[in-house]
Amino acid sequence: MASKLKIDPPLLNSACPWSTTLEDIKALYDSPYTGAVTIRTSLLEGFSHDDSVHQYTFFTPGTTIPANAPKGEDSKPTATASSSSTGADNTSSSADMSSSSSAGPVSTLNTLGYSPLTLSEYLGIINEIVGQRHLGTDTPTKKPFILSVTGTSDEISMVYALIANAAEMDEDLRLAMEVNLSCPNIANAPPPAYDPGQLAEFLEAIGDSKSTYRGRMATPESAPRVGIKLPPYTHISQFEMVVAALKAAKSSEPGESCVVDFLTSTNTLGSSLLLNDALEPVLTSESGTGVGGMAGAALHPLALGNVATFRRLLDRHPETKDLAIIGVGGVEDKAGFDRMRKVGASAVACASALGLYGVDVFERITKGGD
């Protein structure tokens, strides 16, 4: 259906620290095993990242984390050690797969916010990468970029305008917008997707923005697709609330029923905490508690359940049955990819595994290697 975001192969990264820089994004774009590239969540004016507050760590569930354990990239487990960690935003994606693959399933906890780079800076990076295609030096296939964004509903309208203008100016750009309504780490700003009123407000802004730009694009396919990134839900009433909001958000565009084209499910699980062997929080955070969002292998069963439940509920209604789902949460191998596809994911994305294994993880998932 035209309303779905076309990702072929159906494998990509989700918004994360390892899709922050030009180098990160180009490596993801150049991989023959990714069907799209998701840019780290950005704001119109950027985010004030602070390494001493916004952190992440790799950990193995059920193990003790020593006090003063390394954080960030240094926390990646190896064949001889598996520990913890925070890190700077602009980190490299190149982990040694041979040393880390024997560490077993690995999860992450993060207290990160958003990217320090602005949306305009990311549009410039995308233009630079796609511009090199004209020289015949890079991937010949047009690959979609999903710009993960956030802000107020009014700001999201401005964001869509910037992305639509960029797509209108260059027919080689395949752009989509993912509105992140699910980050659990921003103090005094709970994820809007848990609140039906806020969710409806964002959906209305998305619909108005798409209507404004309808007809300006060269072809319907060149218009930026729009999705929303959702948090984990744990009760059927929460899923039904989202589906009801999507049903009510009817599109005014020909051939489309809903104002959004896809869902990304699921973001990190908030209210998660790691204590070290001194019984102190492993990470810092904006709230000062060290509580953050959990992802990776420990999230996988909940993520599968969210995707399966949404697919079942969306398929019941003509207004929502054509929505695609990007399934995210704990996928690090082909078996995990197959499970996500089985429960209804149109495409599968990963973040923690990308941070651990680097871009080679997509070949690992595709070919079923260790």
Tab-separated table of C-alpha atoms in Angstrom:
chain	number	residue	atom	x	y	z
A	1	MET	CA	0.000	0.000	0.000
A	2	ALA	CA	1.169	3.529	-0.688
A	3	SER	CA	0.631	4.426	2.961
A	4	LYS	CA	3.328	2.045	4.133
A	5	LEU	CA	6.970	2.963	4.383
A	6	LYS	CA	8.866	0.712	1.982
A	7	ILE	CA	11.937	-0.826	3.637
A	8	ASP	CA	13.730	-3.471	1.593
A	9	PRO	CA	15.405	-5.465	3.030
A	10	PRO	CA	13.122	-5.112	6.070
A	11	LEU	CA	15.990	-4.479	8.474
A	12	LEU	CA	17.298	-1.206	9.886
A	13	ASN	CA	18.542	0.556	12.983
A	14	SER	CA	16.329	2.385	15.423
A	15	ALA	CA	17.139	5.870	16.722
A	16	CYS	CA	20.080	5.525	19.121
A	17	PRO	CA	23.532	6.910	20.027
A	18	TRP	CA	25.058	4.857	17.224
A	19	SER	CA	23.162	6.823	14.574
A	20	THR	CA	24.343	10.249	15.697
A	21	THR	CA	27.236	11.356	13.500
A	22	LEU	CA	27.914	11.588	9.771
A	23	GLU	CA	30.203	8.567	10.087
A	24	ASP	CA	27.539	6.539	11.901
A	25	ILE	CA	24.838	7.398	9.388
A	26	LYS	CA	26.976	6.819	6.313
A	27	ALA	CA	28.074	3.394	7.561
A	28	LEU	CA	24.424	2.441	8.075
A	29	TYR	CA	23.481	3.810	4.645
A	30	ASP	CA	26.307	1.987	2.877
A	31	SER	CA	25.476	-1.398	4.414
A	32	PRO	CA	23.832	-3.685	1.839
A	33	TYR	CA	21.956	-5.334	4.695
A	34	THR	CA	19.922	-2.298	5.783
A	35	GLY	CA	16.779	-1.231	3.957
A	36	ALA	CA	16.588	2.172	5.650
A	37	VAL	CA	18.488	4.345	8.116
A	38	THR	CA	16.945	5.923	11.202
A	39	ILE	CA	18.599	9.121	12.425
A	40	ARG	CA	18.956	9.712	16.144
A	41	THR	CA	16.034	11.682	17.603
A	42	SER	CA	16.601	15.400	17.071
A	43	LEU	CA	14.976	18.710	17.967
A	44	LEU	CA	14.667	21.893	15.966
A	45	GLU	CA	17.193	23.605	18.239
A	46	GLY	CA	19.214	20.584	19.363
A	47	PHE	CA	19.502	18.998	22.810
A	48	SER	CA	21.900	19.993	25.588
A	49	HIS	CA	23.705	16.698	26.020
A	50	ASP	CA	25.841	16.353	29.140
A	51	ASP	CA	28.077	13.300	29.530
A	52	SER	CA	27.858	13.547	33.308
A	53	VAL	CA	24.058	13.268	33.211
A	54	HIS	CA	23.071	11.507	29.991
A	55	GLN	CA	24.617	8.058	30.108
A	56	TYR	CA	24.227	4.441	29.028
A	57	THR	CA	25.547	1.056	30.060
A	58	PHE	CA	25.668	-2.465	28.690
A	59	PHE	CA	24.785	-5.136	31.230
A	60	THR	CA	23.911	-8.797	31.490
A	61	PRO	CA	20.707	-9.360	33.464
A	62	GLY	CA	21.242	-11.126	36.756
A	63	THR	CA	24.898	-10.188	37.143
A	64	THR	CA	26.478	-7.885	39.690
A	65	ILE	CA	27.888	-4.625	38.405
A	66	PRO	CA	30.997	-3.486	40.277
A	67	ALA	CA	31.292	0.043	41.602
A	68	ASN	CA	33.292	2.316	39.286
A	69	ALA	CA	32.661	-0.023	36.356
A	70	PRO	CA	33.252	1.597	32.950
A	71	LYS	CA	30.341	3.138	31.114
A	72	GLY	CA	29.411	3.876	27.505
A	73	GLU	CA	31.535	2.267	24.811
A	74	ASP	CA	33.937	0.988	27.467
A	75	SER	CA	31.161	-1.061	29.040
A	76	LYS	CA	30.753	-3.368	26.069
A	77	PRO	CA	31.131	-6.996	27.151
A	78	THR	CA	33.899	-9.108	25.666
A	79	ALA	CA	34.745	-12.799	25.721
A	80	THR	CA	36.506	-12.283	29.055
A	81	ALA	CA	34.439	-9.586	30.712
A	82	SER	CA	30.890	-8.298	30.801
A	83	SER	CA	30.346	-5.098	32.721
A	84	SER	CA	28.582	-1.785	32.687
A	85	SER	CA	28.577	1.927	31.421
A	86	THR	CA	27.814	5.711	30.227
A	87	GLY	CA	29.023	7.475	27.318
A	88	ALA	CA	29.462	10.374	25.080
A	89	ASP	CA	26.983	10.913	22.344
A	90	ASN	CA	29.223	10.886	19.332
A	91	THR	CA	30.416	7.314	19.636
A	92	SER	CA	31.674	4.913	17.017
A	93	SER	CA	29.657	1.913	15.925
A	94	SER	CA	32.594	-0.414	15.347
A	95	ALA	CA	32.704	-3.200	17.931
A	96	ASP	CA	34.753	-6.364	17.513
A	97	MET	CA	32.182	-9.022	16.785
A	98	SER	CA	34.595	-11.870	17.404
A	99	SER	CA	35.320	-10.702	20.951
A	100	SER	CA	31.779	-9.744	21.928
A	101	SER	CA	29.654	-12.441	20.303
A	102	SER	CA	30.502	-14.991	23.023
A	103	ALA	CA	29.297	-12.716	25.809
A	104	GLY	CA	25.704	-13.895	25.470
A	105	PRO	CA	22.545	-11.773	25.403
A	106	VAL	CA	23.265	-8.219	26.455
A	107	SER	CA	20.906	-5.479	27.540
A	108	THR	CA	21.328	-1.738	27.935
A	109	LEU	CA	20.144	0.888	30.365
A	110	ASN	CA	20.281	4.539	29.381
A	111	THR	CA	19.484	7.938	30.816
A	112	LEU	CA	20.052	9.644	27.474
A	113	GLY	CA	17.975	12.440	26.058
A	114	TYR	CA	18.139	13.404	22.392
A	115	SER	CA	20.806	14.225	19.849
A	116	PRO	CA	22.902	17.386	20.272
A	117	LEU	CA	22.621	17.888	16.498
A	118	THR	CA	19.675	19.815	15.105
A	119	LEU	CA	17.232	18.594	12.485
A	120	SER	CA	18.750	21.027	9.964
A	121	GLU	CA	22.203	19.586	10.607
A	122	TYR	CA	20.868	16.100	9.944
A	123	LEU	CA	19.247	17.196	6.702
A	124	GLY	CA	22.661	18.549	5.691
A	125	ILE	CA	24.320	15.234	6.543
A	126	ILE	CA	21.737	13.351	4.484
A	127	ASN	CA	22.272	15.689	1.539
A	128	GLU	CA	26.011	15.084	1.753
A	129	ILE	CA	25.599	11.316	1.785
A	130	VAL	CA	23.031	11.210	-1.019
A	131	GLY	CA	25.002	13.787	-3.014
A	132	GLN	CA	27.931	11.375	-3.169
A	133	ARG	CA	25.694	8.930	-5.001
A	134	HIS	CA	25.745	11.237	-8.006
A	135	LEU	CA	29.479	10.549	-8.247
A	136	GLY	CA	28.859	6.832	-8.463
A	137	THR	CA	30.935	6.161	-5.350
A	138	ASP	CA	28.349	4.826	-2.951
A	139	THR	CA	25.258	2.659	-2.665
A	140	PRO	CA	23.363	2.983	-5.973
A	141	THR	CA	19.949	2.214	-4.468
A	142	LYS	CA	17.851	4.985	-2.992
A	143	LYS	CA	17.437	4.112	0.664
A	144	PRO	CA	14.930	5.851	2.939
A	145	PHE	CA	16.114	8.011	5.819
A	146	ILE	CA	13.779	8.069	8.802
A	147	LEU	CA	14.295	11.309	10.695
A	148	SER	CA	13.333	10.637	14.285
A	149	VAL	CA	12.171	13.935	15.783
A	150	THR	CA	10.440	15.315	18.831
A	151	GLY	CA	9.187	18.552	20.355
A	152	THR	CA	5.814	20.158	20.978
A	153	SER	CA	2.940	19.541	18.576
A	154	ASP	CA	3.499	22.996	17.070
A	155	GLU	CA	7.183	22.247	16.618
A	156	ILE	CA	6.347	18.947	14.925
A	157	SER	CA	4.399	20.922	12.317
A	158	MET	CA	7.523	23.005	11.625
A	159	VAL	CA	9.634	19.855	11.536
A	160	TYR	CA	7.397	18.319	8.891
A	161	ALA	CA	7.662	21.494	6.838
A	162	LEU	CA	11.465	21.302	6.870
A	163	ILE	CA	11.495	17.634	5.912
A	164	ALA	CA	8.869	18.086	3.176
A	165	ASN	CA	10.759	21.044	1.740
A	166	ALA	CA	13.948	18.987	1.619
A	167	ALA	CA	12.151	16.133	-0.135
A	168	GLU	CA	10.551	18.544	-2.587
A	169	MET	CA	13.901	20.066	-3.554
A	170	ASP	CA	15.709	16.791	-4.273
A	171	GLU	CA	13.943	13.883	-5.927
A	172	ASP	CA	16.762	11.567	-4.822
A	173	LEU	CA	15.830	11.998	-1.167
A	174	ARG	CA	13.507	9.414	0.316
A	175	LEU	CA	12.592	10.919	3.659
A	176	ALA	CA	10.238	9.875	6.423
A	177	MET	CA	9.473	11.421	9.795
A	178	GLU	CA	9.191	9.408	13.006
A	179	VAL	CA	7.696	11.424	15.865
A	180	ASN	CA	9.224	10.161	19.100
A	181	LEU	CA	6.459	10.308	21.713
A	182	SER	CA	8.088	7.840	24.068
A	183	CYS	CA	11.389	8.916	25.653
A	184	PRO	CA	11.184	8.146	29.406
A	185	ASN	CA	14.300	10.109	30.428
A	186	ILE	CA	13.254	13.771	30.190
A	187	ALA	CA	12.538	15.241	33.628
A	188	ASN	CA	9.018	16.635	34.052
A	189	ALA	CA	8.077	15.524	30.543
A	190	PRO	CA	6.377	12.116	30.622
A	191	PRO	CA	6.032	10.356	27.252
A	192	PRO	CA	3.031	11.887	25.429
A	193	ALA	CA	1.987	8.535	23.987
A	194	TYR	CA	0.745	7.420	27.393
A	195	ASP	CA	-1.772	10.276	27.482
A	196	PRO	CA	-4.789	10.103	25.115
A	197	GLY	CA	-5.204	13.886	24.982
A	198	GLN	CA	-1.587	14.555	24.096
A	199	LEU	CA	-1.523	11.702	21.598
A	200	ALA	CA	-4.597	13.097	19.828
A	201	GLU	CA	-2.993	16.550	19.734
A	202	PHE	CA	0.129	15.234	18.007
A	203	LEU	CA	-1.897	13.189	15.528
A	204	GLU	CA	-3.919	16.278	14.646
A	205	ALA	CA	-0.716	18.262	14.054
A	206	ILE	CA	0.615	15.495	11.811
A	207	GLY	CA	-2.604	15.417	9.805
A	208	ASP	CA	-2.665	19.185	9.360
A	209	SER	CA	0.968	19.209	8.257
A	210	LYS	CA	0.470	16.505	5.659
A	211	SER	CA	-2.616	18.247	4.294
A	212	THR	CA	-0.705	21.513	3.927
A	213	TYR	CA	1.928	19.900	1.721
A	214	ARG	CA	-0.379	17.636	-0.252
A	215	GLY	CA	-0.079	18.368	-3.952
A	216	ARG	CA	3.297	20.087	-3.694
A	217	MET	CA	5.297	16.909	-4.137
A	218	ALA	CA	6.273	15.663	-7.586
A	219	THR	CA	4.708	12.260	-6.939
A	220	PRO	CA	2.723	10.785	-4.031
A	221	GLU	CA	5.673	8.496	-3.278
A	222	SER	CA	7.997	11.450	-2.687
A	223	ALA	CA	5.867	12.872	0.137
A	224	PRO	CA	7.477	12.118	3.510
A	225	ARG	CA	5.827	9.216	5.301
A	226	VAL	CA	5.094	9.771	8.971
A	227	GLY	CA	5.118	7.426	11.919
A	228	ILE	CA	5.067	7.607	15.695
A	229	LYS	CA	7.477	5.918	18.058
A	230	LEU	CA	5.623	4.360	20.964
A	231	PRO	CA	6.672	3.378	24.486
A	232	PRO	CA	6.137	-0.105	25.898
A	233	TYR	CA	2.579	-0.785	27.040
A	234	THR	CA	1.638	-3.367	29.645
A	235	HIS	CA	-2.178	-3.453	29.683
A	236	ILE	CA	-4.706	-4.020	26.919
A	237	SER	CA	-6.490	-0.750	27.707
A	238	GLN	CA	-3.325	1.144	26.729
A	239	PHE	CA	-3.169	-0.558	23.338
A	240	GLU	CA	-6.854	0.088	22.772
A	241	MET	CA	-6.370	3.758	23.642
A	242	VAL	CA	-3.697	4.109	20.962
A	243	VAL	CA	-5.718	2.284	18.328
A	244	ALA	CA	-8.793	4.396	19.118
A	245	ALA	CA	-6.711	7.558	18.676
A	246	LEU	CA	-5.381	6.284	15.353
A	247	LYS	CA	-8.881	5.394	14.137
A	248	ALA	CA	-10.079	8.887	14.997
A	249	ALA	CA	-7.118	10.531	13.231
A	250	LYS	CA	-8.548	10.155	9.741
A	251	SER	CA	-6.468	11.252	6.790
A	252	SER	CA	-7.780	13.769	4.257
A	253	GLU	CA	-5.348	12.457	1.633
A	254	PRO	CA	-6.635	10.312	-1.236
A	255	GLY	CA	-6.160	6.588	-0.738
A	256	GLU	CA	-5.113	6.839	2.912
A	257	SER	CA	-7.219	6.127	5.980
A	258	CYS	CA	-5.026	7.285	8.860
A	259	VAL	CA	-2.769	10.329	9.216
A	260	VAL	CA	0.207	8.131	10.136
A	261	ASP	CA	1.788	5.499	7.949
A	262	PHE	CA	3.687	3.420	10.493
A	263	LEU	CA	4.284	2.723	14.170
A	264	THR	CA	7.652	2.046	15.756
A	265	SER	CA	7.195	-0.282	18.708
A	266	THR	CA	8.772	-0.215	21.140
A	267	ASN	CA	11.037	2.365	22.770
A	268	THR	CA	12.934	1.715	26.005
A	269	LEU	CA	11.142	0.643	29.171
A	270	GLY	CA	11.272	3.525	31.650
A	271	SER	CA	11.497	3.377	35.440
A	272	SER	CA	14.357	0.873	35.238
A	273	LEU	CA	17.269	0.954	37.658
A	274	LEU	CA	20.643	-0.749	38.013
A	275	LEU	CA	22.497	-0.778	41.330
A	276	ASN	CA	26.174	-1.663	41.639
A	277	ASP	CA	27.709	-3.846	44.340
A	278	ALA	CA	27.831	-0.822	46.636
A	279	LEU	CA	24.035	-0.574	46.197
A	280	GLU	CA	24.336	2.761	44.413
A	281	PRO	CA	22.839	3.673	41.007
A	282	VAL	CA	25.138	2.734	38.143
A	283	LEU	CA	24.110	5.759	36.070
A	284	THR	CA	23.256	9.355	36.721
A	285	SER	CA	20.166	10.991	35.253
A	286	GLU	CA	18.323	14.299	34.927
A	287	SER	CA	16.142	13.333	37.858
A	288	GLY	CA	19.163	12.450	39.994
A	289	THR	CA	17.862	8.939	40.656
A	290	GLY	CA	19.755	6.938	38.026
A	291	VAL	CA	16.426	5.604	36.749
A	292	GLY	CA	16.375	5.232	32.972
A	293	GLY	CA	15.154	3.259	29.989
A	294	MET	CA	15.969	-0.417	29.530
A	295	ALA	CA	16.512	-2.013	26.115
A	296	GLY	CA	18.186	-4.974	24.503
A	297	ALA	CA	17.650	-8.653	25.276
A	298	ALA	CA	15.824	-8.062	28.560
A	299	LEU	CA	13.145	-6.077	26.691
A	300	HIS	CA	12.612	-8.630	23.928
A	301	PRO	CA	9.562	-10.524	25.294
A	302	LEU	CA	7.726	-7.281	26.096
A	303	ALA	CA	8.577	-5.858	22.664
A	304	LEU	CA	7.279	-8.992	20.946
A	305	GLY	CA	4.067	-8.755	22.930
A	306	ASN	CA	3.609	-5.094	22.019
A	307	VAL	CA	4.100	-5.724	18.299
A	308	ALA	CA	1.820	-8.773	18.331
A	309	THR	CA	-0.926	-6.935	20.212
A	310	PHE	CA	-0.793	-3.864	17.988
A	311	ARG	CA	-0.858	-5.960	14.823
A	312	ARG	CA	-3.889	-7.874	16.037
A	313	LEU	CA	-5.792	-4.729	17.036
A	314	LEU	CA	-4.813	-2.686	13.976
A	315	ASP	CA	-5.957	-5.452	11.650
A	316	ARG	CA	-9.494	-5.278	13.044
A	317	HIS	CA	-10.221	-1.825	11.629
A	318	PRO	CA	-10.190	-0.551	8.032
A	319	GLU	CA	-8.751	2.771	9.222
A	320	THR	CA	-5.642	1.130	10.714
A	321	LYS	CA	-5.132	-2.231	9.010
A	322	ASP	CA	-2.643	-0.808	6.492
A	323	LEU	CA	-0.338	0.725	9.083
A	324	ALA	CA	3.124	-0.786	9.063
A	325	ILE	CA	4.922	-1.671	12.287
A	326	ILE	CA	8.668	-1.350	12.776
A	327	GLY	CA	9.402	-3.866	15.515
A	328	VAL	CA	12.155	-2.917	17.962
A	329	GLY	CA	13.437	-4.506	21.133
A	330	GLY	CA	16.179	-7.008	21.834
A	331	VAL	CA	16.801	-8.307	18.317
A	332	GLU	CA	20.425	-9.336	17.895
A	333	ASP	CA	20.293	-12.366	15.578
A	334	LYS	CA	18.248	-13.980	12.818
A	335	ALA	CA	16.076	-15.869	15.290
A	336	GLY	CA	15.061	-12.607	16.949
A	337	PHE	CA	14.393	-11.051	13.544
A	338	ASP	CA	12.218	-14.015	12.568
A	339	ARG	CA	10.252	-13.759	15.804
A	340	MET	CA	9.512	-10.080	15.216
A	341	ARG	CA	8.385	-10.744	11.663
A	342	LYS	CA	6.209	-13.657	12.811
A	343	VAL	CA	4.224	-11.470	15.228
A	344	GLY	CA	3.561	-8.789	12.637
A	345	ALA	CA	6.525	-6.451	12.190
A	346	SER	CA	6.767	-5.134	8.629
A	347	ALA	CA	10.426	-4.329	9.313
A	348	VAL	CA	12.747	-4.970	12.239
A	349	ALA	CA	15.129	-2.497	13.863
A	350	CYS	CA	17.815	-2.779	16.504
A	351	ALA	CA	19.855	-0.417	18.666
A	352	SER	CA	21.608	-2.241	21.525
A	353	ALA	CA	22.918	-4.903	19.153
A	354	LEU	CA	24.175	-2.176	16.815
A	355	GLY	CA	26.050	-0.608	19.713
A	356	LEU	CA	27.555	-3.930	20.711
A	357	TYR	CA	28.434	-5.469	17.352
A	358	GLY	CA	28.655	-2.468	15.050
A	359	VAL	CA	27.132	-2.270	11.574
A	360	ASP	CA	28.193	-5.872	10.905
A	361	VAL	CA	25.256	-6.930	13.072
A	362	PHE	CA	22.948	-6.532	10.065
A	363	GLU	CA	24.888	-9.126	8.094
A	364	ARG	CA	24.867	-11.315	11.187
A	365	ILE	CA	21.077	-11.052	11.418
A	366	THR	CA	20.547	-11.568	7.689
A	367	LYS	CA	22.805	-14.588	7.302
A	368	GLY	CA	22.222	-16.144	10.698
A	369	GLY	CA	25.887	-16.085	11.705
A	370	ASP	CA	27.361	-15.954	15.196
